[in-house]
Short mmCIF file of C-alpha atoms and ligand atoms in Angstrom, two decimals:
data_model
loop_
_atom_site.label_atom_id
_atom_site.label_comp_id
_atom_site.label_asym_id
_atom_site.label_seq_id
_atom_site.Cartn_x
_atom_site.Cartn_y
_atom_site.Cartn_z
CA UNK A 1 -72.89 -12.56 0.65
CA UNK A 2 -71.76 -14.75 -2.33
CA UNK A 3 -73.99 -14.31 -4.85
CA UNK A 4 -74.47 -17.11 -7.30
CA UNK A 5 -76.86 -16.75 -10.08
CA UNK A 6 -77.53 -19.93 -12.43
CA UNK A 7 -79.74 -20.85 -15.34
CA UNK A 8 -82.50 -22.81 -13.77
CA UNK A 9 -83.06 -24.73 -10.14
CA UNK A 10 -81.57 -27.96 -11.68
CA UNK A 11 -77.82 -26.14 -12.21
CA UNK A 12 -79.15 -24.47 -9.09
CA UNK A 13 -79.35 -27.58 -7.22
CA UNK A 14 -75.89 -28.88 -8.38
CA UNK A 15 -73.99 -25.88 -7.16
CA UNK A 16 -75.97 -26.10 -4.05
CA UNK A 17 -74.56 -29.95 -3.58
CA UNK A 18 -71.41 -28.63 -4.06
CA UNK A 19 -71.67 -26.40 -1.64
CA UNK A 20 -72.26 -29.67 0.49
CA UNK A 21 -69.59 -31.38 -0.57
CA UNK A 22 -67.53 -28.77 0.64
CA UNK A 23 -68.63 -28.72 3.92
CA UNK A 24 -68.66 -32.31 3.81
CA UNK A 25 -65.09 -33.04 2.99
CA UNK A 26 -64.43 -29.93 5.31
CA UNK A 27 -65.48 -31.46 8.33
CA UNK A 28 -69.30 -30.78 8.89
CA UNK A 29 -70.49 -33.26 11.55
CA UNK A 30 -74.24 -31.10 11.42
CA UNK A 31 -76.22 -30.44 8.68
CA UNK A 32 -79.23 -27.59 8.81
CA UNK A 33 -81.89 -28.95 7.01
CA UNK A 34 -85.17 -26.97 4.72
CA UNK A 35 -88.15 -28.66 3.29
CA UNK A 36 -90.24 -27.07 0.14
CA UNK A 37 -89.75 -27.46 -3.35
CA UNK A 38 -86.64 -25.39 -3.59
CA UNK A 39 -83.61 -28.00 -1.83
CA UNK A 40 -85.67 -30.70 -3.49
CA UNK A 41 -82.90 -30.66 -6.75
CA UNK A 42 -80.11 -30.10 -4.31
CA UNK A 43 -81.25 -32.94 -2.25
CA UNK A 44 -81.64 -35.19 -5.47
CA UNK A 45 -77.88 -34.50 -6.28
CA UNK A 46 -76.74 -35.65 -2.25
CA UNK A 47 -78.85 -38.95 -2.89
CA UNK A 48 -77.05 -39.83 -6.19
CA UNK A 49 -73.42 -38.64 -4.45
CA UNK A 50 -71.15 -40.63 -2.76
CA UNK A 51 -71.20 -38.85 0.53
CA UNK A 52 -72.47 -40.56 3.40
CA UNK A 53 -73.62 -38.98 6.21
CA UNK A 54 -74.76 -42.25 8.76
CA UNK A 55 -72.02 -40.47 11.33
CA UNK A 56 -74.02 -37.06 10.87
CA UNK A 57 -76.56 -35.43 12.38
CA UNK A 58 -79.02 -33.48 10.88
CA UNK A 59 -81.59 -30.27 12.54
CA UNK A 60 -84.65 -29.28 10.27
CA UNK A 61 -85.52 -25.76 10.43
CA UNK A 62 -89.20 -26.34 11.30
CA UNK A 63 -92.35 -28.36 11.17
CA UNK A 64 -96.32 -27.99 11.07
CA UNK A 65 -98.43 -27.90 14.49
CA UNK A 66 -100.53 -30.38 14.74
CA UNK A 67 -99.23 -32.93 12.07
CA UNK A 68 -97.90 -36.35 12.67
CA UNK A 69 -94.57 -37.19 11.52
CA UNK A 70 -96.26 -39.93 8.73
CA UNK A 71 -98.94 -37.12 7.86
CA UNK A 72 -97.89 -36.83 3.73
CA UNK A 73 -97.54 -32.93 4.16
CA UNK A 74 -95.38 -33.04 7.52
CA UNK A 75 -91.95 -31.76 7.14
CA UNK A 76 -90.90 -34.94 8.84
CA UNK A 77 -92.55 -37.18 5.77
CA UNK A 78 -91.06 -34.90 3.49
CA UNK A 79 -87.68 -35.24 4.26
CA UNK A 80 -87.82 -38.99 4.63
CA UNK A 81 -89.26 -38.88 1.44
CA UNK A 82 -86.61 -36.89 -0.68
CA UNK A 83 -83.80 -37.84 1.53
CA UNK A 84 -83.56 -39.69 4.56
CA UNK A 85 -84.79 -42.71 3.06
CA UNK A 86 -81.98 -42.98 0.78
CA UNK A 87 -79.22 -40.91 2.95
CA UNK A 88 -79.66 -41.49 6.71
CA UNK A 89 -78.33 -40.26 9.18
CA UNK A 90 -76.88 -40.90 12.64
CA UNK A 91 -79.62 -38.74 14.21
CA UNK A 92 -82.28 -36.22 12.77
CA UNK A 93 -83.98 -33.75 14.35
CA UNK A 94 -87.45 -31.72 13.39
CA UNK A 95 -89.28 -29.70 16.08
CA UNK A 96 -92.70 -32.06 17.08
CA UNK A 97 -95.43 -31.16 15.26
CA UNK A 98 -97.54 -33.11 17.94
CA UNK A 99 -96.20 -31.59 21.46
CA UNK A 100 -98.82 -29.45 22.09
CA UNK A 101 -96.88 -27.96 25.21
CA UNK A 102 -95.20 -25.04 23.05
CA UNK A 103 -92.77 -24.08 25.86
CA UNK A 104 -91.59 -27.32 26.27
CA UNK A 105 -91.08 -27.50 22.42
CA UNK A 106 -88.93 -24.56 22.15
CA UNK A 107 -86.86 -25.28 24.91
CA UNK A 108 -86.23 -28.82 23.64
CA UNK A 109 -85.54 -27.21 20.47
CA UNK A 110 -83.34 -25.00 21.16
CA UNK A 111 -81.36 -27.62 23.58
CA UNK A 112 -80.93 -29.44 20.33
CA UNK A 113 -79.46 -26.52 18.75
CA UNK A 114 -77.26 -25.53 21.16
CA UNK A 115 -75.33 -29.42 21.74
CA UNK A 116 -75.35 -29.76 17.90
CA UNK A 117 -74.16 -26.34 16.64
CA UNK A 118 -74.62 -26.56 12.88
CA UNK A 119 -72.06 -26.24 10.35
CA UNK A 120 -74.39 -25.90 7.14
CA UNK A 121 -77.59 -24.43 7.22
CA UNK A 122 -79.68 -24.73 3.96
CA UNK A 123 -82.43 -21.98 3.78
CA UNK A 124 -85.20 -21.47 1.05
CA UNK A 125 -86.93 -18.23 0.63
CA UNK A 126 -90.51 -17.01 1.53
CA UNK A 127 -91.88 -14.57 -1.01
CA UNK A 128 -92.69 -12.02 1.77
CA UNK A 129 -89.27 -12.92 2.64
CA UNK A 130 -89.53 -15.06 4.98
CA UNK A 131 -86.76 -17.65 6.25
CA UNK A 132 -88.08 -20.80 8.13
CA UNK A 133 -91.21 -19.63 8.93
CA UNK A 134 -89.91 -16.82 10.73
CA UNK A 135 -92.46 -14.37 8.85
CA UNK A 136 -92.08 -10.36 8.48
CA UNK A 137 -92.24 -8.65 11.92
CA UNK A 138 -90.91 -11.76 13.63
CA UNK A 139 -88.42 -10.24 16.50
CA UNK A 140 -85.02 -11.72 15.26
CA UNK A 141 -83.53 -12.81 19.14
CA UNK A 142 -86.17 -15.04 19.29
CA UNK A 143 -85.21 -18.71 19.45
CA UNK A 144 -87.51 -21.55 18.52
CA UNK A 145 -90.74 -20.30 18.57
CA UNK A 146 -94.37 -20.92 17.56
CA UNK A 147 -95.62 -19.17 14.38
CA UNK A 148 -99.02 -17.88 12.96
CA UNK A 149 -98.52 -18.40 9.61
CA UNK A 150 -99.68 -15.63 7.16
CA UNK A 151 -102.22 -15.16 5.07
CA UNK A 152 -99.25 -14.97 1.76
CA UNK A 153 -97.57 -18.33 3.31
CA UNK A 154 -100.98 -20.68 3.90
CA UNK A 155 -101.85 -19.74 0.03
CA UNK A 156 -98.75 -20.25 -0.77
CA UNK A 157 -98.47 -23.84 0.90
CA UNK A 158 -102.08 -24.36 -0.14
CA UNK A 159 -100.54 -26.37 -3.06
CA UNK A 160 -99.34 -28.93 -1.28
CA UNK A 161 -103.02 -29.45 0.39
CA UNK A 162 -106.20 -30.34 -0.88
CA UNK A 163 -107.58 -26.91 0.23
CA UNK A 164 -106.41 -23.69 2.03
CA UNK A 165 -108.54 -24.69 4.83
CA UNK A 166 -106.21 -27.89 5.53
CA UNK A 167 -103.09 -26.18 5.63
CA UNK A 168 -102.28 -25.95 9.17
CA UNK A 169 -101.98 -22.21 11.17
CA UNK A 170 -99.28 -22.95 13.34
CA UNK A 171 -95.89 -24.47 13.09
CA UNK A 172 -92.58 -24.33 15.10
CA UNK A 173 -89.79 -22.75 13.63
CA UNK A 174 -86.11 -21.97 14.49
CA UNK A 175 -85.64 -18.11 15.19
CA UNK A 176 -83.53 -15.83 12.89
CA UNK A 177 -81.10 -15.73 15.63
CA UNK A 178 -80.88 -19.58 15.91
CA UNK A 179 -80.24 -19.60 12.20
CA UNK A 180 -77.60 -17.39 12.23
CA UNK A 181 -75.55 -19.41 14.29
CA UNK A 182 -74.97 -21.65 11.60
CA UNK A 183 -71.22 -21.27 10.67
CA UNK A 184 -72.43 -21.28 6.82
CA UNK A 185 -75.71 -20.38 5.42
CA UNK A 186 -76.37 -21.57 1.99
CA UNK A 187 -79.80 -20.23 0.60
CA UNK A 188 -81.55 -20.95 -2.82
CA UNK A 189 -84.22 -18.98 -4.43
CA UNK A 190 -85.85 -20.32 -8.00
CA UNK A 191 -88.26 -18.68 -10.05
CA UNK A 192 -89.91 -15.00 -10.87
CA UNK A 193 -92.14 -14.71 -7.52
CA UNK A 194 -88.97 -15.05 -5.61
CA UNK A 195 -87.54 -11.83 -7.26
CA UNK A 196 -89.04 -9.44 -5.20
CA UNK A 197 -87.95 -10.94 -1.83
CA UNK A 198 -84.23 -11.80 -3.32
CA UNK A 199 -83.84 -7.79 -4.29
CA UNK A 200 -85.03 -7.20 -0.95
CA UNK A 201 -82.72 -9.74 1.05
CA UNK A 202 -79.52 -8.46 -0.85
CA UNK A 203 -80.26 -4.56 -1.52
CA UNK A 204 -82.03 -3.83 1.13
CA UNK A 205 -81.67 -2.73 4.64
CA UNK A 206 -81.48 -5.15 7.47
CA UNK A 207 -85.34 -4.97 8.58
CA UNK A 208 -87.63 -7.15 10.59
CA UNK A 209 -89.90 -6.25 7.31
CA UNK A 210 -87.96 -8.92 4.83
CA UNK A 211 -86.60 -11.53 7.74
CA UNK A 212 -83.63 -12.90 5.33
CA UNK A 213 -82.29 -9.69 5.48
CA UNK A 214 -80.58 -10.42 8.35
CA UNK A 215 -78.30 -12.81 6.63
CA UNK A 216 -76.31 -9.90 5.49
CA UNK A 217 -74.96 -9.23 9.14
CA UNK A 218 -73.43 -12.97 8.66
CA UNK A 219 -70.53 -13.57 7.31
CA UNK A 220 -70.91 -16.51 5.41
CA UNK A 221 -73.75 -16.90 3.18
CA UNK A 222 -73.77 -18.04 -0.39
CA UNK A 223 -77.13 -17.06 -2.03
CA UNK A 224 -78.14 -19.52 -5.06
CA UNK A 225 -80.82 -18.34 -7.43
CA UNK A 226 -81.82 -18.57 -11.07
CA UNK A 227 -82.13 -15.59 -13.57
CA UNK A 228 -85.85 -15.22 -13.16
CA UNK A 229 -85.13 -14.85 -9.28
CA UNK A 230 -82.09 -12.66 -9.94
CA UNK A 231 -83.74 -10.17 -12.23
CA UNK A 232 -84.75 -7.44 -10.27
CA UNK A 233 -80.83 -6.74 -9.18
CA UNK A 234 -79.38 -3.93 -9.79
C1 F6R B 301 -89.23 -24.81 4.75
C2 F6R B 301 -89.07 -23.40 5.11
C3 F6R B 301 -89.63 -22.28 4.31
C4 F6R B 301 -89.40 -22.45 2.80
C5 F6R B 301 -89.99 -21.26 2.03
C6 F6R B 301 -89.85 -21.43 0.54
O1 F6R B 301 -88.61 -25.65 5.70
O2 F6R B 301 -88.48 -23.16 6.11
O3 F6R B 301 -89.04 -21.08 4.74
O4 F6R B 301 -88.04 -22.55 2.56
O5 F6R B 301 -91.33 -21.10 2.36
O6 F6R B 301 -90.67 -22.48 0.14
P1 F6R B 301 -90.51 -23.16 -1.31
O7 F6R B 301 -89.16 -23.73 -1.35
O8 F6R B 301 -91.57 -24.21 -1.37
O9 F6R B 301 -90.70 -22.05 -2.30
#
């Protein structure tokens, strides 16, 4: 794992456009997609840049059950809203929120995956550890699959929401083995509540108990996060 720590998520989302760029002028043809707040300053920086991605094709790492794609807290609004709008590309991809057949789902998922393997995958970081919304205890072979949320993650998303009782239960969410595919993971983490589940991900063992410790069995992750995320490494 390359471990880069930086002041605050604004450097944090500079390095992480570099780390773009790279893959960019590098050849990426597919770009992993995240949603939250932490890719937000990363995805302000690809906006601004230069690159273009209209011949690129782009896989989001999950979605809500049960939301429509112009619902304000789908994943699919969200990343029209910070980038698609102003970076488009050839084709994007995020599970559907409204097929309610969640067999059919996966496998169309997962179909998606496997004709557009991805070059750069861009994780954020559940407090309980969680990556996509593969949550702890989540068997890591498992492809696309539909999640229960947790108690920890629908608080946690409550922000976003008028109340905890709107967030929604369910979503669809690549598996841990999907995402580590990905020829290069990059993953940011920002803030003090992230410290925890960054110490964890790092220095601790590869356990179904903090899901983004199975990045360390891949060989080409670069982990972004700010001091206040960094500060309970060793
Ligand atoms: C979002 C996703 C989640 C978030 C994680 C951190 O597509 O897959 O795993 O990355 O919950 O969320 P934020 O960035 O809001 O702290």
């Amino acid at each position: 794992m390359n471990v880069i720590i930086v002041k605050d998520r604004a450097e944090g989302g500079k390095k992480g456009f570099e780390v773009f760029e790279n893959a960019y002028r590098n050849g990426a043809q597919v770009f992993g997609l995240a949603t939250g707040s932490t890719p937000v300053t990363t995805y302000e920086q690809l906006t601004k840049s230069d690159l273009d991605f209209s011949q690129m094709t782009s896989v989001n790492l999950d979605e809500y059950v049960g939301l429509a794609p112009d619902h304000p807290q789908s994943y699919h609004y969200f990343m029209q809203k910070h980038l698609f709008d102003q970076k488009p590309f050839a084709q994007s991809y995020v599970p559907d929120g409204l097929n309610s057949d969640a067999a059919a789902e996966m496998k169309r998922y997962d179909q998606i995956i496997a004709d557009n393997p991805i070059d750069l995958q861009i994780l954020g970081l559940g407090q309980n550890g969680h990556i996509g919304f593969n949550e702890p205890g989540t068997d890591p072979a498992l492809g696309t699959h539909k999640v229960a949320l947790t108690e920890s993650t629908i608080k946690a998303n409550s922000r976003f929401f008028d109340n905890e009782a709107e967030v929604p239960r369910y979503a669809y969410s690549m598996g841990i083995a999907s995402i580590l595919k990905s020829k290069h993971i990059l993953l940011e983490a920002y803030g003090p509540e992230k410290a925890a589940a960054v110490k964890a991900m790092i220095e601790g063992p590869v356990t179904t108990d903090v899901p983004a410790s199975f990045l360390q069995r891949h060989d080409q992750v670069t982990i972004i996060i700010d001091e206040a995320a960094a500060s309970q490494l060793s």
